[in-house]
XYZ file of N, CA and C in Angstrom:
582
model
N 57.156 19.905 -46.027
C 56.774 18.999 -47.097
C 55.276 18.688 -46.981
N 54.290 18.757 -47.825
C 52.941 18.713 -48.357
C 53.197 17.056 -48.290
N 51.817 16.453 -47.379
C 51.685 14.994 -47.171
C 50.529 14.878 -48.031
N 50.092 13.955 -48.212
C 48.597 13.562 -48.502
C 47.967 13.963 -48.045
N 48.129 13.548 -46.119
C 47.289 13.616 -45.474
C 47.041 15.204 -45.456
N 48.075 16.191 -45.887
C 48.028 17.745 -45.583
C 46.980 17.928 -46.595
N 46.389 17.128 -47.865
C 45.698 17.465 -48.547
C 44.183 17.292 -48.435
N 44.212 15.936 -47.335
C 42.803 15.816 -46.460
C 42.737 16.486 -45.973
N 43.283 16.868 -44.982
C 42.851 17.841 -43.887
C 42.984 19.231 -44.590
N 43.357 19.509 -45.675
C 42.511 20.642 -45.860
C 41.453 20.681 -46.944
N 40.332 19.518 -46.495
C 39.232 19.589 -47.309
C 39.575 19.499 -48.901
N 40.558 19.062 -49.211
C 40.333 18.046 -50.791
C 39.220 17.234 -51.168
N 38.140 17.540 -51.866
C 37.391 16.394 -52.008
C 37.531 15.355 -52.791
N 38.473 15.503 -53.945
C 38.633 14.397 -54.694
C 40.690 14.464 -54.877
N 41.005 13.304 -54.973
C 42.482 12.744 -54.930
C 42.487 11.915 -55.869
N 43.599 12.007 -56.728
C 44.183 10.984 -57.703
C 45.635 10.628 -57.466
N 45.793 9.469 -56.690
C 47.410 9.171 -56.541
C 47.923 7.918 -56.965
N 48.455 8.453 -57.541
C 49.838 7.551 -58.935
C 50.752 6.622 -58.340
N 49.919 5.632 -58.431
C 50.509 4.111 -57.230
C 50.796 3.006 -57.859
N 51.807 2.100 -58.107
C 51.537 0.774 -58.587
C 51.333 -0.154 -57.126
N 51.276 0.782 -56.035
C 51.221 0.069 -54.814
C 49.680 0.390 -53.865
N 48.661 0.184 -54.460
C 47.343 0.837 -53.645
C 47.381 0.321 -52.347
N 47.833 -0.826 -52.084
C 47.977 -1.293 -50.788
C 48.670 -0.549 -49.565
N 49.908 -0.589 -50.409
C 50.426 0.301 -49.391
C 50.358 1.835 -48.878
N 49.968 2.417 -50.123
C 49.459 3.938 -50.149
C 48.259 3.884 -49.232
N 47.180 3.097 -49.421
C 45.911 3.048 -49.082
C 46.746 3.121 -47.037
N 47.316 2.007 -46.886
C 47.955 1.698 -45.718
C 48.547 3.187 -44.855
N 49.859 3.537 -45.733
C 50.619 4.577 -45.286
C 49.622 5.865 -45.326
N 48.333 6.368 -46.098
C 47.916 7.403 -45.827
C 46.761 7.018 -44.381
N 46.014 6.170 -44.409
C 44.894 5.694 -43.228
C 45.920 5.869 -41.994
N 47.385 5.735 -42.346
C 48.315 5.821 -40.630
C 48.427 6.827 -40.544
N 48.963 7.985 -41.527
C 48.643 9.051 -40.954
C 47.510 9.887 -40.541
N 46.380 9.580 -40.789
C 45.087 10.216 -40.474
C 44.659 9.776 -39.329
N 45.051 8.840 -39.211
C 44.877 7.833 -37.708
C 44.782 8.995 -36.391
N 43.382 9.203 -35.648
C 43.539 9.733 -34.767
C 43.605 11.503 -35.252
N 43.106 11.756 -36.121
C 42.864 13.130 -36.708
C 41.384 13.234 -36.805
N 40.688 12.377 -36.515
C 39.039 12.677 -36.693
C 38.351 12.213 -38.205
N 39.047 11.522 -39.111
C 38.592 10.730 -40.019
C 38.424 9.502 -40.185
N 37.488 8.839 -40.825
C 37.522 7.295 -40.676
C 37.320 7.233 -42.144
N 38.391 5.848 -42.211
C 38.717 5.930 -43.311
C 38.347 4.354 -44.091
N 37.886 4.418 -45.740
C 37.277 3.224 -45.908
C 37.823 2.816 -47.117
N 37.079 1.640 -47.659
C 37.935 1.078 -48.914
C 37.267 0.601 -49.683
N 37.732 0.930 -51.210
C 36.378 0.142 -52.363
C 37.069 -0.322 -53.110
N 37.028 -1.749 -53.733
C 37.138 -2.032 -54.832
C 36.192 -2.979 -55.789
N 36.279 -2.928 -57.282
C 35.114 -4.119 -57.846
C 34.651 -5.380 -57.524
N 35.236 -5.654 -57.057
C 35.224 -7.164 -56.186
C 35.322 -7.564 -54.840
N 36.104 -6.623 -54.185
C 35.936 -6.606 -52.547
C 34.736 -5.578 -52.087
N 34.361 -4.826 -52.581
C 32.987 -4.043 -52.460
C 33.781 -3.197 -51.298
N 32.897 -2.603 -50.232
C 33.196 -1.672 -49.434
C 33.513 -2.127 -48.138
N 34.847 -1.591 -47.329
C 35.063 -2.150 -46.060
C 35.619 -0.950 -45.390
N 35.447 -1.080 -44.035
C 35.489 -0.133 -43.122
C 37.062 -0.545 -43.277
N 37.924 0.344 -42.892
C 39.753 -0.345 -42.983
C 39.883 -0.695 -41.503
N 39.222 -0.080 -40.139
C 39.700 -0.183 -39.402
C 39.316 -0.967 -38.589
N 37.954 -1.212 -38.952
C 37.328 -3.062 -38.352
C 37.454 -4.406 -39.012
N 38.159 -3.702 -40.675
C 37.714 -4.635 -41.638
C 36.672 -5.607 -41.798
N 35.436 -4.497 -41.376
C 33.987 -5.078 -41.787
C 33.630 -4.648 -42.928
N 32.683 -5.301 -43.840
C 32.099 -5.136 -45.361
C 31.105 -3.868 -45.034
N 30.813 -3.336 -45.682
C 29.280 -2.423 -45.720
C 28.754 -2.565 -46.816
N 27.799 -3.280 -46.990
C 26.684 -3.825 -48.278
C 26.225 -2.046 -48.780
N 26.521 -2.259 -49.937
C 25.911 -1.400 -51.013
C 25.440 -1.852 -51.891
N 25.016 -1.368 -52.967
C 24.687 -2.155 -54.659
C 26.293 -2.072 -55.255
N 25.944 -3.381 -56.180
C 27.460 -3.062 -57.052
C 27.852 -2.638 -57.928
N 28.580 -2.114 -58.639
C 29.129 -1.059 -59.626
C 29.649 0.586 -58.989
N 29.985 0.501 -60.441
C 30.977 2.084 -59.582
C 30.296 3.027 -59.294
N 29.193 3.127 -59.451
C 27.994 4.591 -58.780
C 27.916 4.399 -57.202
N 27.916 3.082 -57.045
C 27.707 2.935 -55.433
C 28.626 3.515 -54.177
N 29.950 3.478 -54.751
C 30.474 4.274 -53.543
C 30.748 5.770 -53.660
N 30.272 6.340 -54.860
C 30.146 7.681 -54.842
C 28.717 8.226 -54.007
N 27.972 7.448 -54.155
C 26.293 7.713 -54.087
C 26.740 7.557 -52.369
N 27.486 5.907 -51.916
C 27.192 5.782 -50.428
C 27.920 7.304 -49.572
N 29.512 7.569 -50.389
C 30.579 8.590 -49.875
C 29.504 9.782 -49.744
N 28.658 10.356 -50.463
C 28.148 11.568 -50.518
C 26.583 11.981 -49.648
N 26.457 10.653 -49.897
C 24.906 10.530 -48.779
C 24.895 9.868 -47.435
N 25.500 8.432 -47.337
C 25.480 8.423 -46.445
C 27.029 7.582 -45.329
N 27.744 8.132 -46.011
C 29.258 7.956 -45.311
C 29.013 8.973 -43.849
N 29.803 9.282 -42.871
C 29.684 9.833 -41.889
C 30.843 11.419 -42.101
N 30.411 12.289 -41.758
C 31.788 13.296 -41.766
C 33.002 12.732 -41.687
N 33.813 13.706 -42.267
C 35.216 13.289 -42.736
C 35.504 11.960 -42.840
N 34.827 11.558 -43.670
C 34.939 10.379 -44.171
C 35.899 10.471 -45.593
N 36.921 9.339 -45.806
C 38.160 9.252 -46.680
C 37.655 7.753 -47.286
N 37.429 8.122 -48.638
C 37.082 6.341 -49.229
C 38.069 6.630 -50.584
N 39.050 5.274 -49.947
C 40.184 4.946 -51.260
C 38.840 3.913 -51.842
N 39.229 4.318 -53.316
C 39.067 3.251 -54.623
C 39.914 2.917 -55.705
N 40.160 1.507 -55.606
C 41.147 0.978 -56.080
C 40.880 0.959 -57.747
N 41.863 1.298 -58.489
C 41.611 1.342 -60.148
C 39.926 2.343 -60.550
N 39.753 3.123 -59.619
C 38.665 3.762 -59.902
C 38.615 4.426 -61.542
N 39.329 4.324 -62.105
C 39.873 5.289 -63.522
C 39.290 5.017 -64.359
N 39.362 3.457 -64.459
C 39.165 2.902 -65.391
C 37.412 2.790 -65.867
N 36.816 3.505 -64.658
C 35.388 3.578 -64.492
C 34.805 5.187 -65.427
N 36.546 6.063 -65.594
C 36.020 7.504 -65.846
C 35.691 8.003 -67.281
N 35.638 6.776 -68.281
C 35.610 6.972 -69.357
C 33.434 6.627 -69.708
N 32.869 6.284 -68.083
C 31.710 6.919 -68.530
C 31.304 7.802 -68.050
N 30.408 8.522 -68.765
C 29.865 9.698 -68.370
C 28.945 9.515 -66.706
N 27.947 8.539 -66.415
C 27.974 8.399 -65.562
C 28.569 8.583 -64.534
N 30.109 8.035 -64.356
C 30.537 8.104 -63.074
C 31.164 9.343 -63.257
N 31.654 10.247 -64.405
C 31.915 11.229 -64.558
C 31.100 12.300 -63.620
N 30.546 12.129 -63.999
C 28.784 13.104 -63.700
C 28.885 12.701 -62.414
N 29.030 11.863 -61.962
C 28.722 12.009 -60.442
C 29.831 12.249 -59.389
N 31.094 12.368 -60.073
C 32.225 13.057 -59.794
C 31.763 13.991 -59.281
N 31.808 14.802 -60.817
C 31.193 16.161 -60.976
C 30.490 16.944 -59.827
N 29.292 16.413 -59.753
C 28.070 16.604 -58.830
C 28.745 16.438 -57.038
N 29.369 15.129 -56.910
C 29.862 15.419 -55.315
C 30.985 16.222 -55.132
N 31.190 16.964 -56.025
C 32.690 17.845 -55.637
C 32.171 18.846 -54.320
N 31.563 19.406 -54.797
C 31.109 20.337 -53.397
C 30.723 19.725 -52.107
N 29.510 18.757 -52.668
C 29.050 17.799 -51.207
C 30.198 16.964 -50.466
N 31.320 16.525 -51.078
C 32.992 16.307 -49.771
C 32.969 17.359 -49.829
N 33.336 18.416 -50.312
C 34.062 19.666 -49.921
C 33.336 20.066 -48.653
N 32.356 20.010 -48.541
C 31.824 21.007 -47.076
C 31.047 19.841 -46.033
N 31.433 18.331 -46.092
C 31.408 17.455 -45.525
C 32.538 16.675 -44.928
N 33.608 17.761 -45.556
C 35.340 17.106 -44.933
C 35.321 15.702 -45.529
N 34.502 15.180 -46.607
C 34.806 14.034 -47.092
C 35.492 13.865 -48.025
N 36.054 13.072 -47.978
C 37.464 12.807 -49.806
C 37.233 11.510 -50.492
N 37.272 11.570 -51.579
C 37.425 10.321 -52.812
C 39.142 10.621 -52.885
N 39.114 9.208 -52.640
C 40.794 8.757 -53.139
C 41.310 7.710 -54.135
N 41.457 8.365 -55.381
C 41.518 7.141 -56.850
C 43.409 6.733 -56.277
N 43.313 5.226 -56.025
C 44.608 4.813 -56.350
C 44.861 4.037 -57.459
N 45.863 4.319 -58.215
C 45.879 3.832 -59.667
C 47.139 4.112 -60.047
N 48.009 3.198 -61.159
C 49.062 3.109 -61.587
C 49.075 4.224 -62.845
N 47.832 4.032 -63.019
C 47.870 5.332 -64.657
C 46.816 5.668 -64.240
N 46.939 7.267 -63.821
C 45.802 8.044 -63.495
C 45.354 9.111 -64.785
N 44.450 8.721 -65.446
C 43.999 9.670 -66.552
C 42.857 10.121 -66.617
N 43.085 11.643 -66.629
C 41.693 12.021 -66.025
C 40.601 12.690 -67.521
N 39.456 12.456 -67.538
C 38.652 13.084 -68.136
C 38.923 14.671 -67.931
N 38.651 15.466 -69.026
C 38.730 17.193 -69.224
C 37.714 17.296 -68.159
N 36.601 16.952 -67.910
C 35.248 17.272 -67.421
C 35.515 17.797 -66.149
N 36.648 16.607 -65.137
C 36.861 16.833 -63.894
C 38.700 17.099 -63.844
N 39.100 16.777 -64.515
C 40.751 17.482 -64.033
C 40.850 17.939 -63.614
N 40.449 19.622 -63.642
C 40.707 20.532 -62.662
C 39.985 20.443 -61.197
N 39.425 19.497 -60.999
C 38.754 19.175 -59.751
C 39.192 18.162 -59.006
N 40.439 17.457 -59.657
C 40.981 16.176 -58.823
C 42.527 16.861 -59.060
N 42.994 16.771 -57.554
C 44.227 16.936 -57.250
C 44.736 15.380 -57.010
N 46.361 15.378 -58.490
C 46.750 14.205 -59.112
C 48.330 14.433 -58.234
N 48.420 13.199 -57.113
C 49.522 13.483 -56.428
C 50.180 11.973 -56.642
N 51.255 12.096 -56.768
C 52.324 10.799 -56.957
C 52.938 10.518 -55.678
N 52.986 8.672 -55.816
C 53.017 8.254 -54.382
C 54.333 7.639 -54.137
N 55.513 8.286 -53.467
C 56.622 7.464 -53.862
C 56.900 6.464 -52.979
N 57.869 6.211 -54.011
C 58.298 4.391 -53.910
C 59.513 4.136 -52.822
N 58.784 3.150 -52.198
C 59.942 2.838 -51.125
C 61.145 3.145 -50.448
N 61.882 4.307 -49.801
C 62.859 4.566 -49.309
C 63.905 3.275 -48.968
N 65.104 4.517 -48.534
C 65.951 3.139 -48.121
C 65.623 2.756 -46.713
N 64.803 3.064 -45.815
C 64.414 2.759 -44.649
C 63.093 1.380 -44.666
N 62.508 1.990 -45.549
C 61.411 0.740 -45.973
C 61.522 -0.208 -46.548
N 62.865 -0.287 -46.959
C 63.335 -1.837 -48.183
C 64.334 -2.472 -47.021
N 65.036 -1.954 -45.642
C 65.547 -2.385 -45.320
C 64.901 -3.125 -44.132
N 63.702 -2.210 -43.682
C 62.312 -3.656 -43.145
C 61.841 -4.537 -43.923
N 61.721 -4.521 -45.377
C 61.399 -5.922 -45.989
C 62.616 -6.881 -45.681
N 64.021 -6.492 -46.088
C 65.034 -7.122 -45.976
C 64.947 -7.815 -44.362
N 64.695 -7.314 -43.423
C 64.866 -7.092 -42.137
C 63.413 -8.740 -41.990
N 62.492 -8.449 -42.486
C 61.311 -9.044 -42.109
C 61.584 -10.513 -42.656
N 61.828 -10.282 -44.021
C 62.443 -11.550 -44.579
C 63.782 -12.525 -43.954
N 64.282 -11.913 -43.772
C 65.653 -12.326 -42.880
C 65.054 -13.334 -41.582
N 64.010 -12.247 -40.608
C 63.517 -12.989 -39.617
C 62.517 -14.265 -39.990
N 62.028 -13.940 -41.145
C 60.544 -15.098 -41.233
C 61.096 -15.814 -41.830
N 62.866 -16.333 -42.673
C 63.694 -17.433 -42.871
C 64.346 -18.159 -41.775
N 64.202 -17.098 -40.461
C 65.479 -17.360 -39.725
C 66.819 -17.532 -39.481
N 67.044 -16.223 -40.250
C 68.763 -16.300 -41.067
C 69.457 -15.029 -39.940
N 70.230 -14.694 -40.258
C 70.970 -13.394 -40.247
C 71.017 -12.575 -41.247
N 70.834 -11.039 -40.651
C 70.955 -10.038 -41.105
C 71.767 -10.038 -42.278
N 72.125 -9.891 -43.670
C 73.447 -9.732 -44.197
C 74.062 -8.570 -43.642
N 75.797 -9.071 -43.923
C 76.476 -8.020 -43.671
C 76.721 -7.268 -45.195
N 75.927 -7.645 -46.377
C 76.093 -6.485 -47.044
C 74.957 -5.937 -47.379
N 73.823 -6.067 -46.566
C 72.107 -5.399 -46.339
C 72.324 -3.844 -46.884
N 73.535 -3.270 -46.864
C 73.403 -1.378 -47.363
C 73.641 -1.926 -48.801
N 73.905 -2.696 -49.445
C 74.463 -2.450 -50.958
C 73.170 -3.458 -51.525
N 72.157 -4.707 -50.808
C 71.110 -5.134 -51.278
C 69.817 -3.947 -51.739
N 70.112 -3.098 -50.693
C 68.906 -2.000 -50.112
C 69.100 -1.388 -51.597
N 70.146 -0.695 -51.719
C 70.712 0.413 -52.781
C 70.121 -0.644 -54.017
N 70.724 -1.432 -53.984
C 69.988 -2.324 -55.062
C 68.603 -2.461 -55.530
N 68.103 -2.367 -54.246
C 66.542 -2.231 -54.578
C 65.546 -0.473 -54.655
N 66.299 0.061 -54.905
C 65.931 1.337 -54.655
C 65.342 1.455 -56.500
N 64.191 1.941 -56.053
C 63.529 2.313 -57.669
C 62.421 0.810 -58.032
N 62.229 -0.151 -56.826
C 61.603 -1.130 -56.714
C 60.497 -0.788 -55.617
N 59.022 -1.178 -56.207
C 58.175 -1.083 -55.180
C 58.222 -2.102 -54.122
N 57.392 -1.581 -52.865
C 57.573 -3.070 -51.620
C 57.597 -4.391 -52.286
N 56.643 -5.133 -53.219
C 56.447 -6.285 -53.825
C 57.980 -6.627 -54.346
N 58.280 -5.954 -55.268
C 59.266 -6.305 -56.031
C 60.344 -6.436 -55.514
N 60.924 -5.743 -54.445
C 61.746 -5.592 -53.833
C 61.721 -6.654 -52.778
N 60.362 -6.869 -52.343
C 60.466 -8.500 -51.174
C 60.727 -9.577 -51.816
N 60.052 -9.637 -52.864
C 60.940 -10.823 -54.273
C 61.751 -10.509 -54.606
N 62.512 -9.820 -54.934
C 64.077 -9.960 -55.035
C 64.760 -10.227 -53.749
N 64.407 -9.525 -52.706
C 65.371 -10.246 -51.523
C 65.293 -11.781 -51.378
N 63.668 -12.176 -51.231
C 63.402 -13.691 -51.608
C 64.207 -14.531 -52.124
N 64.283 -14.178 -53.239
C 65.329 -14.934 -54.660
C 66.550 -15.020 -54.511
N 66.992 -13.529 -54.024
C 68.259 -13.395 -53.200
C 68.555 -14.923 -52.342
N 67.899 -14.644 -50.843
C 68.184 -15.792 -50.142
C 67.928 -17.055 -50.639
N 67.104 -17.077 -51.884
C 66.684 -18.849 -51.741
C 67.946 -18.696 -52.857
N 68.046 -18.437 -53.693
C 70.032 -18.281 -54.345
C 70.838 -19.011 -53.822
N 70.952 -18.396 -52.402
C 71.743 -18.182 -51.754
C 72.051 -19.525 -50.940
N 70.624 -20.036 -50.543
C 70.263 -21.512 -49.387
C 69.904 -20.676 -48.235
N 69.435 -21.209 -47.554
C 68.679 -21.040 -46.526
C 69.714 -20.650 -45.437
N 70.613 -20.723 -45.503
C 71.476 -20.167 -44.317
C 72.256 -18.775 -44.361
N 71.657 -17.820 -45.598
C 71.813 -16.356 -45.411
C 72.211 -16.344 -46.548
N 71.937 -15.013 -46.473
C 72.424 -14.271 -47.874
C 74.104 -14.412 -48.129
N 75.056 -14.461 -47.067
C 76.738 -14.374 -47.151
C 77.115 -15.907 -47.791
């Protein structure tokens, strides 16, 4: 099975992945790269640029040219910078164009642009230059640690019908699915879901 991360490491320079969850994508791909020789960073309009793994800021200028300009000049090898709702930036030519222009400079710098976004729509200009990968949604192993986490940070017990809540939440991202268990127990009172 083809990971994300199988798409970094083989020199992808640009990524478009189909998330209503950037958090957690951003999260679950930085763990797997973890310890592969990339360092991996984070942009968005308002939080500006942060290292993920010191969660220190790195001052740039603001607007969306800046972390293409910092990723291509002066990010460090194999460097991976998620940007959050970057898309919505691709309807100018500007940031188009400078898509454009760093495709080669990641490519032979092992560096990657990573658009996380719920609706990824790409300009004709660069489509064929951004590989558009969909990020799926929560297993039954991962809804049954929210269930699991929630349970402990109420101080309840486990339910004994936790396999038919889980199933329930299947087709729900992490968020939605920790609020519904939520709602579940407070339903319920504070002394468990049974």
């Amino acid at each position: 099975m083809t990971t994300i991360s199988n798409y970094i490491n083989a020199a992808y320079p640009i990524l478009a992945i189909n998330t209503a969850e950037p958090d957690r994508a951003q999260q679950s791909i930085a763990s797997e790269l973890e310890g592969g020789g990339h360092k991996c960073y984070s942009w968005n309009i308002t939080g500006g640029l942060t290292d993920i793994e010191s969660g220190e800021g790195i001052n740039i200028d603001p607007g969306p040219m800046a972390p293409i300009t910092w990723l291509t000049s002066t990010a460090p090898e194999n460097s991976v910078l998620f940007v959050w709702n970057f898309n919505r930036f691709l309807p100018s030519i500007e940031v188009v164009q400078a898509i454009q222009n760093s495709r080669d400079i990641l490519k032979s710098y092992g560096k990657c642009l990573v658009i996380l976004s719920p609706d990824i729509v790409l300009p004709d200009i660069i489509e064929k230059s951004v590989q558009v990968i969909d990020f799926v949604l929560p297993d039954a192993e991962a809804l049954e640690a929210i269930l699991r986490s929630i349970c402990t940070d109420a101080a309840v017990s486990y339910p004994g019908d936790a396999d038919d809540l889980v199933q329930q939440a299947m087709g729900l991202i992490s968020f939605q699915a920790e609020n519904a268990f939520a709602l579940a127990l407070s339903s319920t009172g504070l002394n468990g879901f049974n």
